[in-house]
mmCIF file of C-alpha atoms and ligand atoms in Angstrom:
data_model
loop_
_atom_site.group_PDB
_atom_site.id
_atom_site.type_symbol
_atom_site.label_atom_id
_atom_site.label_comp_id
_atom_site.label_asym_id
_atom_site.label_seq_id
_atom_site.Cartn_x
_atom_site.Cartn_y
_atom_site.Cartn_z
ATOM 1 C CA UNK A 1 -8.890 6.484 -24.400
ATOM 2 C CA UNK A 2 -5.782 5.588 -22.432
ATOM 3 C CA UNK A 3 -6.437 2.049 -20.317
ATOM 4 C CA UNK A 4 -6.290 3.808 -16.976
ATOM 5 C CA UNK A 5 -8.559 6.260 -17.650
ATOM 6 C CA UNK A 6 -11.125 3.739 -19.077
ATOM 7 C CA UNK A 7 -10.495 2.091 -15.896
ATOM 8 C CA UNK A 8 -12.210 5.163 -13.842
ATOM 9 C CA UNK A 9 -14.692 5.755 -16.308
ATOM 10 C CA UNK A 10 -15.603 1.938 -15.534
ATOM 11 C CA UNK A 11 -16.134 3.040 -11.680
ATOM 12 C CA UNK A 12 -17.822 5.917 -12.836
ATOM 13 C CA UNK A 13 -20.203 3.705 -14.821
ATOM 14 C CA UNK A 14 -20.384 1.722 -11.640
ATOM 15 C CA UNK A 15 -21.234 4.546 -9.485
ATOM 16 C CA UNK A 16 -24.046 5.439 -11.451
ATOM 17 C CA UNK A 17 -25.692 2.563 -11.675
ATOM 18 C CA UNK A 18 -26.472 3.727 -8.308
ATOM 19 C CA UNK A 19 -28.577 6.454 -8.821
ATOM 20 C CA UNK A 20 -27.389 8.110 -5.847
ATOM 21 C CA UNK A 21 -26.743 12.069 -6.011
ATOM 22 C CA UNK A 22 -24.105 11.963 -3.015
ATOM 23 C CA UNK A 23 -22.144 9.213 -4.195
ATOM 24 C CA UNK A 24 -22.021 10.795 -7.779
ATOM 25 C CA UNK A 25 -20.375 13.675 -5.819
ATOM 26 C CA UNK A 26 -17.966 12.162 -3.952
ATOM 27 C CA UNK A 27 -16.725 10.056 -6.685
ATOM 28 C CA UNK A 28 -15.140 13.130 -7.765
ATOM 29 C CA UNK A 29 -13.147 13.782 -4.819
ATOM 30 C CA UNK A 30 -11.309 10.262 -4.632
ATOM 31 C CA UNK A 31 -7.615 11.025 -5.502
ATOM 32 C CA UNK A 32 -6.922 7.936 -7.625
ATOM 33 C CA UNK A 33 -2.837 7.832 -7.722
ATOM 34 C CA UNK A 34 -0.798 5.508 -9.911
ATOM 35 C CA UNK A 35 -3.547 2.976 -10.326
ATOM 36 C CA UNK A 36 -0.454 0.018 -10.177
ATOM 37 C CA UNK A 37 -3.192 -2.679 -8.934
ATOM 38 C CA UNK A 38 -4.777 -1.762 -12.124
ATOM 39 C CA UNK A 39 -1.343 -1.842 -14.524
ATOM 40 C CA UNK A 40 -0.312 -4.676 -13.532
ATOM 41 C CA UNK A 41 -3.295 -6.734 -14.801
ATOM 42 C CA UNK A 42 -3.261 -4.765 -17.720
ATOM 43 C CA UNK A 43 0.326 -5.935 -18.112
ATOM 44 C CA UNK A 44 -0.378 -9.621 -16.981
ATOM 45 C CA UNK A 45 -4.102 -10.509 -18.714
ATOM 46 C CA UNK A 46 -3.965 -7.441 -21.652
ATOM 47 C CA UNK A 47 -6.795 -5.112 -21.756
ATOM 48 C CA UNK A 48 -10.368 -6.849 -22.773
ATOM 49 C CA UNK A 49 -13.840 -6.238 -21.199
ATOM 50 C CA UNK A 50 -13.053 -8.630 -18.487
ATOM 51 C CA UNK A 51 -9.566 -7.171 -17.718
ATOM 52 C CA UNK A 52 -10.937 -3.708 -17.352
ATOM 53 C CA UNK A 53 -13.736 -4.675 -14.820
ATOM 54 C CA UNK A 54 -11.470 -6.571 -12.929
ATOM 55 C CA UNK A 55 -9.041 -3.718 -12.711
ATOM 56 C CA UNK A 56 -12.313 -1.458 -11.733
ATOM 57 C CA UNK A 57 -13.264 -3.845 -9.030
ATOM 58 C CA UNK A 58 -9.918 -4.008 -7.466
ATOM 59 C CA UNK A 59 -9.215 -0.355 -7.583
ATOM 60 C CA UNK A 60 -12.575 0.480 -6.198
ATOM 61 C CA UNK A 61 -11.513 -2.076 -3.249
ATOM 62 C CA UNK A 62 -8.208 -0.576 -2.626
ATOM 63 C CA UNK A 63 -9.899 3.015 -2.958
ATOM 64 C CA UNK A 64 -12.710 1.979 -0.255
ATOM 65 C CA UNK A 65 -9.604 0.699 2.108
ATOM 66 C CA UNK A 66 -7.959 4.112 1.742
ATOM 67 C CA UNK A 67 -10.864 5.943 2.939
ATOM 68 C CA UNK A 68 -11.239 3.639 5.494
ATOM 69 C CA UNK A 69 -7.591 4.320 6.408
ATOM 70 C CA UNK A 70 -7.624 7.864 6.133
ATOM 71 C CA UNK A 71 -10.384 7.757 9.021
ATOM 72 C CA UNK A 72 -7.732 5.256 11.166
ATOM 73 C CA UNK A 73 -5.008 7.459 10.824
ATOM 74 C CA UNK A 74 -7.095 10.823 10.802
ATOM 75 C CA UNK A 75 -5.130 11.896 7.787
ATOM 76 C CA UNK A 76 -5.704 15.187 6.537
ATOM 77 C CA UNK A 77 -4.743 14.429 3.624
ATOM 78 C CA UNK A 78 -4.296 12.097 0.247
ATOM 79 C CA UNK A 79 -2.006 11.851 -2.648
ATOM 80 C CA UNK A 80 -1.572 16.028 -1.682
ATOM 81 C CA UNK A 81 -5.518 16.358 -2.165
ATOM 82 C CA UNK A 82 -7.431 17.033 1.240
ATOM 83 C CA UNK A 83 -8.742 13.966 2.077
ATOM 84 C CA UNK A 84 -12.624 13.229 2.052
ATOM 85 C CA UNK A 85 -12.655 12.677 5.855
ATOM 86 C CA UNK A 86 -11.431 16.230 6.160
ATOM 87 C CA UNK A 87 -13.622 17.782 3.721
ATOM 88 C CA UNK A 88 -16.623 15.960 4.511
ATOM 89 C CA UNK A 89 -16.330 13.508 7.616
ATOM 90 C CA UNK A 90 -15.411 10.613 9.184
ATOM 91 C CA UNK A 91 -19.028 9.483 8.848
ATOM 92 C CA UNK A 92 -19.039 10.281 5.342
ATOM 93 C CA UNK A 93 -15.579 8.906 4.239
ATOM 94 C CA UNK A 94 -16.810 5.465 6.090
ATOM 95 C CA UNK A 95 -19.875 5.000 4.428
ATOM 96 C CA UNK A 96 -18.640 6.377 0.803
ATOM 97 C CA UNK A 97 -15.725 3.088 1.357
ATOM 98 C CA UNK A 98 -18.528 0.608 2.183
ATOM 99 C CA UNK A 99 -20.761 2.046 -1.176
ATOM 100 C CA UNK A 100 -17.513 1.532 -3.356
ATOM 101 C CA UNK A 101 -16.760 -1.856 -1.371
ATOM 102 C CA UNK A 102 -19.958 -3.474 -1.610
ATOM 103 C CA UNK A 103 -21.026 -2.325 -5.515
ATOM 104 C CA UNK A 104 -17.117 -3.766 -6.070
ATOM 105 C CA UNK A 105 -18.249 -6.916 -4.417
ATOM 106 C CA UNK A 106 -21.405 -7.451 -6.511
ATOM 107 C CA UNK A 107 -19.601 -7.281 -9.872
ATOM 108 C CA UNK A 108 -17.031 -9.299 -8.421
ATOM 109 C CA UNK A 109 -19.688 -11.576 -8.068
ATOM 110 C CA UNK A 110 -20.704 -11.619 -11.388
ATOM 111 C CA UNK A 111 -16.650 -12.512 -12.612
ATOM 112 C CA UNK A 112 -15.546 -16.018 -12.586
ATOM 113 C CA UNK A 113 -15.872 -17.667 -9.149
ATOM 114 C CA UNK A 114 -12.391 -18.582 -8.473
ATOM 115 C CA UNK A 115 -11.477 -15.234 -9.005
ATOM 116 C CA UNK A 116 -14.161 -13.790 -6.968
ATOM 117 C CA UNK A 117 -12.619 -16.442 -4.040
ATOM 118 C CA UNK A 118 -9.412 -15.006 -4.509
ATOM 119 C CA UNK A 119 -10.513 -11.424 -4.115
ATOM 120 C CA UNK A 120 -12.429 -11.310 -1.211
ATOM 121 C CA UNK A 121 -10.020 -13.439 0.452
ATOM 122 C CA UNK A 122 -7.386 -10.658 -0.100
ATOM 123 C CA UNK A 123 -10.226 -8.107 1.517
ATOM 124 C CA UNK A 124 -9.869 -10.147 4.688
ATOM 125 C CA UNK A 125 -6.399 -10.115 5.220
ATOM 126 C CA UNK A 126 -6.640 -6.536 4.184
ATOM 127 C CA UNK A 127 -8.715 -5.700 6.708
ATOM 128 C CA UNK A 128 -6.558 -8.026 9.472
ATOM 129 C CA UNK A 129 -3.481 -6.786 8.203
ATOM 130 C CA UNK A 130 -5.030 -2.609 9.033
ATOM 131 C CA UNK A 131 -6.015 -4.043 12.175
ATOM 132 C CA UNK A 132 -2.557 -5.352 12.949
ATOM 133 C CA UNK A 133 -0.752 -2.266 12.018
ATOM 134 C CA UNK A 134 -3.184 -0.052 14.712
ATOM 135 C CA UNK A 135 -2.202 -2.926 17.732
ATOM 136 C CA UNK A 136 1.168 -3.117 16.698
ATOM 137 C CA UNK A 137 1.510 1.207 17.156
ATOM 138 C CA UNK A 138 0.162 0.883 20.518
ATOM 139 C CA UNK A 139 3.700 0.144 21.565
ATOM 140 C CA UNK A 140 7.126 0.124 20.460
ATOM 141 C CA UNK A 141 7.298 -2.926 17.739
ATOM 142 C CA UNK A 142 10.775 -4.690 17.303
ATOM 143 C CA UNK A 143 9.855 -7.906 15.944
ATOM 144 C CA UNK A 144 10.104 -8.301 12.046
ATOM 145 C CA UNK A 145 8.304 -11.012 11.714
ATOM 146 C CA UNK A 146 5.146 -9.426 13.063
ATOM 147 C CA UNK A 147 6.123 -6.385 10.809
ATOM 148 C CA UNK A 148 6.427 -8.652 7.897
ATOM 149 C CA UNK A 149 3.257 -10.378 8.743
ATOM 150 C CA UNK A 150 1.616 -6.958 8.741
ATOM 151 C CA UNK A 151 2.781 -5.337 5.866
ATOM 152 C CA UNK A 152 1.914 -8.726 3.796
ATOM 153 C CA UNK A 153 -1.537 -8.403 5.001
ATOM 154 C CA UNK A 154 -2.413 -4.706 4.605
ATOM 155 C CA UNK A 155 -0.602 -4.391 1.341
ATOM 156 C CA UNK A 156 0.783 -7.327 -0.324
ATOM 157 C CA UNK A 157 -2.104 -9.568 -0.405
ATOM 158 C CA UNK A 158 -4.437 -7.722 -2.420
ATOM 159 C CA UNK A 159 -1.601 -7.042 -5.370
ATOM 160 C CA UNK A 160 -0.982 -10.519 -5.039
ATOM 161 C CA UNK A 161 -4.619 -11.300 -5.400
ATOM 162 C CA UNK A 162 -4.353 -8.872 -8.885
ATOM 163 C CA UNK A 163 -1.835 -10.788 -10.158
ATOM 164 C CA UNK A 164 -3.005 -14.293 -9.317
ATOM 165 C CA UNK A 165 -6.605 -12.899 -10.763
ATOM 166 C CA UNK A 166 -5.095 -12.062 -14.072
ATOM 167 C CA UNK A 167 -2.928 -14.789 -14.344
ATOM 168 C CA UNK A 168 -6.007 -17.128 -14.561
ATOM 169 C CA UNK A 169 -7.980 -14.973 -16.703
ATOM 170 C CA UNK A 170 -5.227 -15.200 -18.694
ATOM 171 C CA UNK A 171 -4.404 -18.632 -18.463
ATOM 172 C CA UNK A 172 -1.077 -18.039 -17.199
ATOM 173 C CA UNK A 173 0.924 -20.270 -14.302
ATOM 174 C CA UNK A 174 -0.972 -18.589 -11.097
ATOM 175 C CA UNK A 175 1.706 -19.480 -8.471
ATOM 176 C CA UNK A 176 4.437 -18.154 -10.529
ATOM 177 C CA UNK A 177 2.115 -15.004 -10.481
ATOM 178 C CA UNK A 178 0.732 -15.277 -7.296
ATOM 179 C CA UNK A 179 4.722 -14.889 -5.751
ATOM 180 C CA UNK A 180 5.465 -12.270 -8.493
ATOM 181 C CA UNK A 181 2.379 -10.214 -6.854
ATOM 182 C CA UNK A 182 3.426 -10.898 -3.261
ATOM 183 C CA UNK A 183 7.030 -9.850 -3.090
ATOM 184 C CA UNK A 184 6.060 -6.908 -5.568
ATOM 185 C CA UNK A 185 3.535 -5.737 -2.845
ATOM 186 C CA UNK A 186 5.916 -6.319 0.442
ATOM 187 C CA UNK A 187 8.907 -4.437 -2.047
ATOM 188 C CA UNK A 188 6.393 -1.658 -2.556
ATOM 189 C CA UNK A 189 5.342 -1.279 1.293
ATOM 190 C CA UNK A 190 8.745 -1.386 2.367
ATOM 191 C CA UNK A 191 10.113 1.331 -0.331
ATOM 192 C CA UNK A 192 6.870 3.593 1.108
ATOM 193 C CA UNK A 193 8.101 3.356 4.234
ATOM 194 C CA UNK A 194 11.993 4.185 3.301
ATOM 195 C CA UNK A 195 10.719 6.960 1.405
ATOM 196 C CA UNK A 196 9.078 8.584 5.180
ATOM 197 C CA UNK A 197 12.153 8.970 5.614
ATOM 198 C CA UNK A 198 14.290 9.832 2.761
ATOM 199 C CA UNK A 199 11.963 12.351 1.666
ATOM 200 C CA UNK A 200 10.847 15.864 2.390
ATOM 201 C CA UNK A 201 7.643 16.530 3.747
ATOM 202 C CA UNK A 202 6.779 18.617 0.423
ATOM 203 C CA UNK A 203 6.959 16.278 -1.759
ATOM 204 C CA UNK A 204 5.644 13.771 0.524
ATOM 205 C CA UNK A 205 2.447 15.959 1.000
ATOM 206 C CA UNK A 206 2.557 15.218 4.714
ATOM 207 C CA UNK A 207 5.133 15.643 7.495
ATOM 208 C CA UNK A 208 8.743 13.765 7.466
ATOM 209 C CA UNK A 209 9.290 10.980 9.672
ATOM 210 C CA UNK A 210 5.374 10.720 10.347
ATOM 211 C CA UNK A 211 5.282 7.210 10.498
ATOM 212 C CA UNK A 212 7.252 6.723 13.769
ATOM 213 C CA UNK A 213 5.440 9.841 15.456
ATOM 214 C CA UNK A 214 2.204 7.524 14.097
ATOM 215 C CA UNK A 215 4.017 4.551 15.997
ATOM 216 C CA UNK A 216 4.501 2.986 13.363
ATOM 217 C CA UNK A 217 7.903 0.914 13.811
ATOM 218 C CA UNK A 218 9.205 0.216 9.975
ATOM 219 C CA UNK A 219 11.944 -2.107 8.618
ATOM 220 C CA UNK A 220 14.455 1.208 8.701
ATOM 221 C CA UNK A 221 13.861 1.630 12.347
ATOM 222 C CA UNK A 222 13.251 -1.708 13.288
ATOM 223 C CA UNK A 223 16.797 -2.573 11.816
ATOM 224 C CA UNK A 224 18.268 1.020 13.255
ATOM 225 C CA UNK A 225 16.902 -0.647 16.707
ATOM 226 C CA UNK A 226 18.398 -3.830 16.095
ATOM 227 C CA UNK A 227 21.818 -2.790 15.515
ATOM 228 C CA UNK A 228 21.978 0.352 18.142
ATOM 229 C CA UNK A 229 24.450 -1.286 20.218
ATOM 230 C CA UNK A 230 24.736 1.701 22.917
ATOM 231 C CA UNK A 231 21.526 0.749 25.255
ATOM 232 C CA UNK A 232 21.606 5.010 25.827
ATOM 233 C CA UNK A 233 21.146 5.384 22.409
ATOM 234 C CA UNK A 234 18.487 2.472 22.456
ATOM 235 C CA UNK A 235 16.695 4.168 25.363
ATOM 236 C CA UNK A 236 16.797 7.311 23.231
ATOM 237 C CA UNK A 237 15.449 5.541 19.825
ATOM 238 C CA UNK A 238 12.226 4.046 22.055
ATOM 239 C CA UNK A 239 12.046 7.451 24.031
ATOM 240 C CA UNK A 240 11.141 9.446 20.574
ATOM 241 C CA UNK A 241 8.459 6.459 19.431
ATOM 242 C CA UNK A 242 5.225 8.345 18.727
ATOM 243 C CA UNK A 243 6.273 11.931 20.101
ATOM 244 C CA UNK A 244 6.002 14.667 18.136
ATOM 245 C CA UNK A 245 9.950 14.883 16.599
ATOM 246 C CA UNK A 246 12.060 17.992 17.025
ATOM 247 C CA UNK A 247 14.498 19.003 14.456
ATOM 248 C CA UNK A 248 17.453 18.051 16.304
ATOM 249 C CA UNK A 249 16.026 14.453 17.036
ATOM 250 C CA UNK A 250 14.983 14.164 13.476
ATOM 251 C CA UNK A 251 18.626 14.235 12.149
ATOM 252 C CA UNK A 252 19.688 12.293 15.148
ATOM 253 C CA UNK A 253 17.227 9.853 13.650
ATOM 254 C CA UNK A 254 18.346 9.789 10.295
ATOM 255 C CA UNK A 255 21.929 10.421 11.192
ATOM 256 C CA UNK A 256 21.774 6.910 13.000
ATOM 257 C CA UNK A 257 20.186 5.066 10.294
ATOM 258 C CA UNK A 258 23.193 6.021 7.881
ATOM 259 C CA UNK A 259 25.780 5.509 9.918
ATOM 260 C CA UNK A 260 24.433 1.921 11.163
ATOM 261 C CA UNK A 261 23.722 1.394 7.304
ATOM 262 C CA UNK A 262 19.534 0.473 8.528
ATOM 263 C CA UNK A 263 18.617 2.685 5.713
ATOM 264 C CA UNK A 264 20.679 1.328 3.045
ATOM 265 C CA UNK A 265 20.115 -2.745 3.742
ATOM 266 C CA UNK A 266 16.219 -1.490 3.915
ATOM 267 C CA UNK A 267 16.346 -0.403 0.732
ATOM 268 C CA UNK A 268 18.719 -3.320 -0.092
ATOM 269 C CA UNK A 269 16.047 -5.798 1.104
ATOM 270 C CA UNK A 270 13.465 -3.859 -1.186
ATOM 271 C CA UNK A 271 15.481 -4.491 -3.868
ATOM 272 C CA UNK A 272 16.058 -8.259 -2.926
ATOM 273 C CA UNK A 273 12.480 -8.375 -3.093
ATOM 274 C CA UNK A 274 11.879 -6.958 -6.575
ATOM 275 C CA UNK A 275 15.071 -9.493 -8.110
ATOM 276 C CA UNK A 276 12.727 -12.338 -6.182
ATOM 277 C CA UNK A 277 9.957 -10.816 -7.680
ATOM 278 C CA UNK A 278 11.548 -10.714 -11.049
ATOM 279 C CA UNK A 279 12.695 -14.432 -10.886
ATOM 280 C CA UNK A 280 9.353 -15.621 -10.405
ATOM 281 C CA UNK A 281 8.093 -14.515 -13.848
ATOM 282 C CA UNK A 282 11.122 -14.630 -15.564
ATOM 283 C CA UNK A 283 9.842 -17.369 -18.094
ATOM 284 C CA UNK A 284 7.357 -15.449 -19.223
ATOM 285 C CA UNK A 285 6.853 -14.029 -22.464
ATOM 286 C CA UNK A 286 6.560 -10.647 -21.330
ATOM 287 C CA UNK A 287 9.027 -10.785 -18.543
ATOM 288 C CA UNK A 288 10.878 -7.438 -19.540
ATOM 289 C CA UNK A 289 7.411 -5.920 -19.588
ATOM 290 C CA UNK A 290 6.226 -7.036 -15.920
ATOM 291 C CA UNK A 291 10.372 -6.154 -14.468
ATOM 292 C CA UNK A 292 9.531 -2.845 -15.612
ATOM 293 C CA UNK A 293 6.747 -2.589 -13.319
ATOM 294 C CA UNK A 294 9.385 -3.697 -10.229
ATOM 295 C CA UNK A 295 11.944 -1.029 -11.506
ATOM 296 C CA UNK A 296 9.455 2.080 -11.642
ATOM 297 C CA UNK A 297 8.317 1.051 -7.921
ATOM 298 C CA UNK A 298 11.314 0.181 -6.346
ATOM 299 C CA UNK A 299 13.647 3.212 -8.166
ATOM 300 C CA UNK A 300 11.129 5.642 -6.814
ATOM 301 C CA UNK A 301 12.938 9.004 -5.521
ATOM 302 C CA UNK A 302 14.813 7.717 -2.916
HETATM 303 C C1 FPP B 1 -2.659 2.124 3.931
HETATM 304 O O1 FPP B 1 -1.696 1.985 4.922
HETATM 305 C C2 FPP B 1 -3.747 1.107 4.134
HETATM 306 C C3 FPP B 1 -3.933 -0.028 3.418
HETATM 307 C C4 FPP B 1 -3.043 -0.392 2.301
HETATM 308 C C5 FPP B 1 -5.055 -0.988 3.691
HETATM 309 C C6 FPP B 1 -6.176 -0.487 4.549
HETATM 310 C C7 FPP B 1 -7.223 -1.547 4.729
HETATM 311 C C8 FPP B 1 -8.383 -1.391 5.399
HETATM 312 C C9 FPP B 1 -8.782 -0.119 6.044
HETATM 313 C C10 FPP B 1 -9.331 -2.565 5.509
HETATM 314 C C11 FPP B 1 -10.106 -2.875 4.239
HETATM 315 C C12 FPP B 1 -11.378 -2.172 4.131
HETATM 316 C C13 FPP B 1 -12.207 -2.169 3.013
HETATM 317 C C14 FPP B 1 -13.454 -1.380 3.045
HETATM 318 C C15 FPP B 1 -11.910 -2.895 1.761
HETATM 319 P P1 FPP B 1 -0.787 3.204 5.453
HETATM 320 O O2 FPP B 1 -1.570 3.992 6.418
HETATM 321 O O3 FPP B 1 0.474 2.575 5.909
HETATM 322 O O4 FPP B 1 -0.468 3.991 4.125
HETATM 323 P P2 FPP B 1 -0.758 5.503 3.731
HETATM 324 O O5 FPP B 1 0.489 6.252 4.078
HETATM 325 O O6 FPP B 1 -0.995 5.448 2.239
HETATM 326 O O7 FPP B 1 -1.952 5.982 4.478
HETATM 327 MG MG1 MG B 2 -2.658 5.685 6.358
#
């Protein structure tokens, strides 16, 4: 069986252990997506028993945060499958992330304890970094430091945490790792975030420009904002924040952002991160192998 798909039949295995009818059902609604938390271990530590749990365990983690997310942002849906919040609850979709959080957690505890330190560590910061991103929509964000701070936090730290895990499982340098993971993860945010933009909402699965109606202020509009030297056409930017965007303002939007080049150095500084990302491992054996991962994130449809 392919790796990935060993790695859900792991949670499956997981799942059942708990003997619970309604979890058993909702497993099957969980819309699992590229798995990369779970490739890049593969890529780093190999596939062996303790590889695949370890993938399991983190992918059941980042799973539980999604549901928890979808709640936040009362998204209808995920990955273009209605999410479980809408089909069941929010009560539902809560409790279904703590069952997949906590069984993750006790076969975490069973792995080697470094590890397991590592791990949950990454599940705080997760959950800082989600409560970050809600205060910093309340109002118009234009620091990028906070934005940074946020985005390593909510996303970065746990594929960090996957990378530093796997390095010492496979007794690999962890801080070479450990920065590998990191600037992967804020590359990957940041290239989600472009791609709000750059993309249509059909192949999105949800409406264009969504984040900013969300209030969420990313590096193309914090940069847009930055450079808008007109303080009209400032006024105008922080008027739109978190309104519902007519066409016309839409391509004003995006019209802005190419002409004061915020898209292109955004996806620039992606990029910047991926080379740093690259550099980081590049003494590896299997450097090519783990680059590859950077290129198929970062040279995503743009
Ligand atoms: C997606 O952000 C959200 C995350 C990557 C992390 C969410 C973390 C938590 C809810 C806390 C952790 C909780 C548990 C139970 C482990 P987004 O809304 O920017 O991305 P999206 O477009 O994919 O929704
Ligand atoms: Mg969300």
């Amino acid at each position: 069986m392919e790796e990935l798909a060993q790695v859900k039949e792991k949670i499956k295995d997981f799942i059942l252990e708990l003997e619970d009818k309604k979890s058993i059902e909702l497993f099957d609604y969980l819309a699992f997506g590229k798995m990369l938390r779970a490739k890049l271990i593969f890529k780093i530590a190999g596939f062996n028993k303790t590889s695949l749990e370890l993938s399991a365990i983190i992918e059941m983690i980042h799973a539980a945060s999604l549901l928890h997310d979808d709640v936040i942002d009362e998204a209808n849906t995920r990955r273009g499958q209605e999410s479980i919040n809408s089909k069941y609850d929010n009560k539902t979709a809560i409790m279904f992330g703590d069952i997949l959080y906590s069984k993750a957690f006790s076969k975490l505890a069973l792995l080697n304890q470094e590890i397991a330190n590592i791990v949950a560590n990454a599940v705080s910061l997760l959950s800082m970094g989600e409560l970050q991103d809600v205060e910093l929509s309340k109002k118009f964000n234009n620091s990028y430091d906070l934005y940074l701070e946020m985005i390593y936090n909510k996303t970065a730290s746990l594929i960090e945490a996957s990378a530093k895990s796997a390095a010492i499982l496979a007794k690999k340098n962890i801080q070479n790792f450990a920065l590998y993971g990191k600037n992967l993860g804020l590359a990957f945010q940041m290239i989600d975030d472009i791609l709000d933009i750059t993309q249509d909402s059909q192949t999105l699965g949800k409406p264009a420009l969504l984040d900013f109606v969300e209030g969420k202020v990313t590096v193309p509009y914090l940069f847009l904002w930055q450079r808008l030297e007109d303080k009209e056409d400032k006024k105008i930017l922080e008027n739109l924040f978190k309104k519902p965007l007519e066409q016309k303002e839409q391509t004003w939007i995006k019209q802005k952002m190419q002409t004061s080049k915020a898209l292109v150095d955004s996806i620039n500084l992606a990029k910047k991160l991926g080379l740093e990302a690259k550099e980081a491992i590049k003494d590896e054996p299997n450097a090519k192998d783990l680059g590859e991962i950077i290129l198929a994130m970062i040279d995503r449809d743009f």
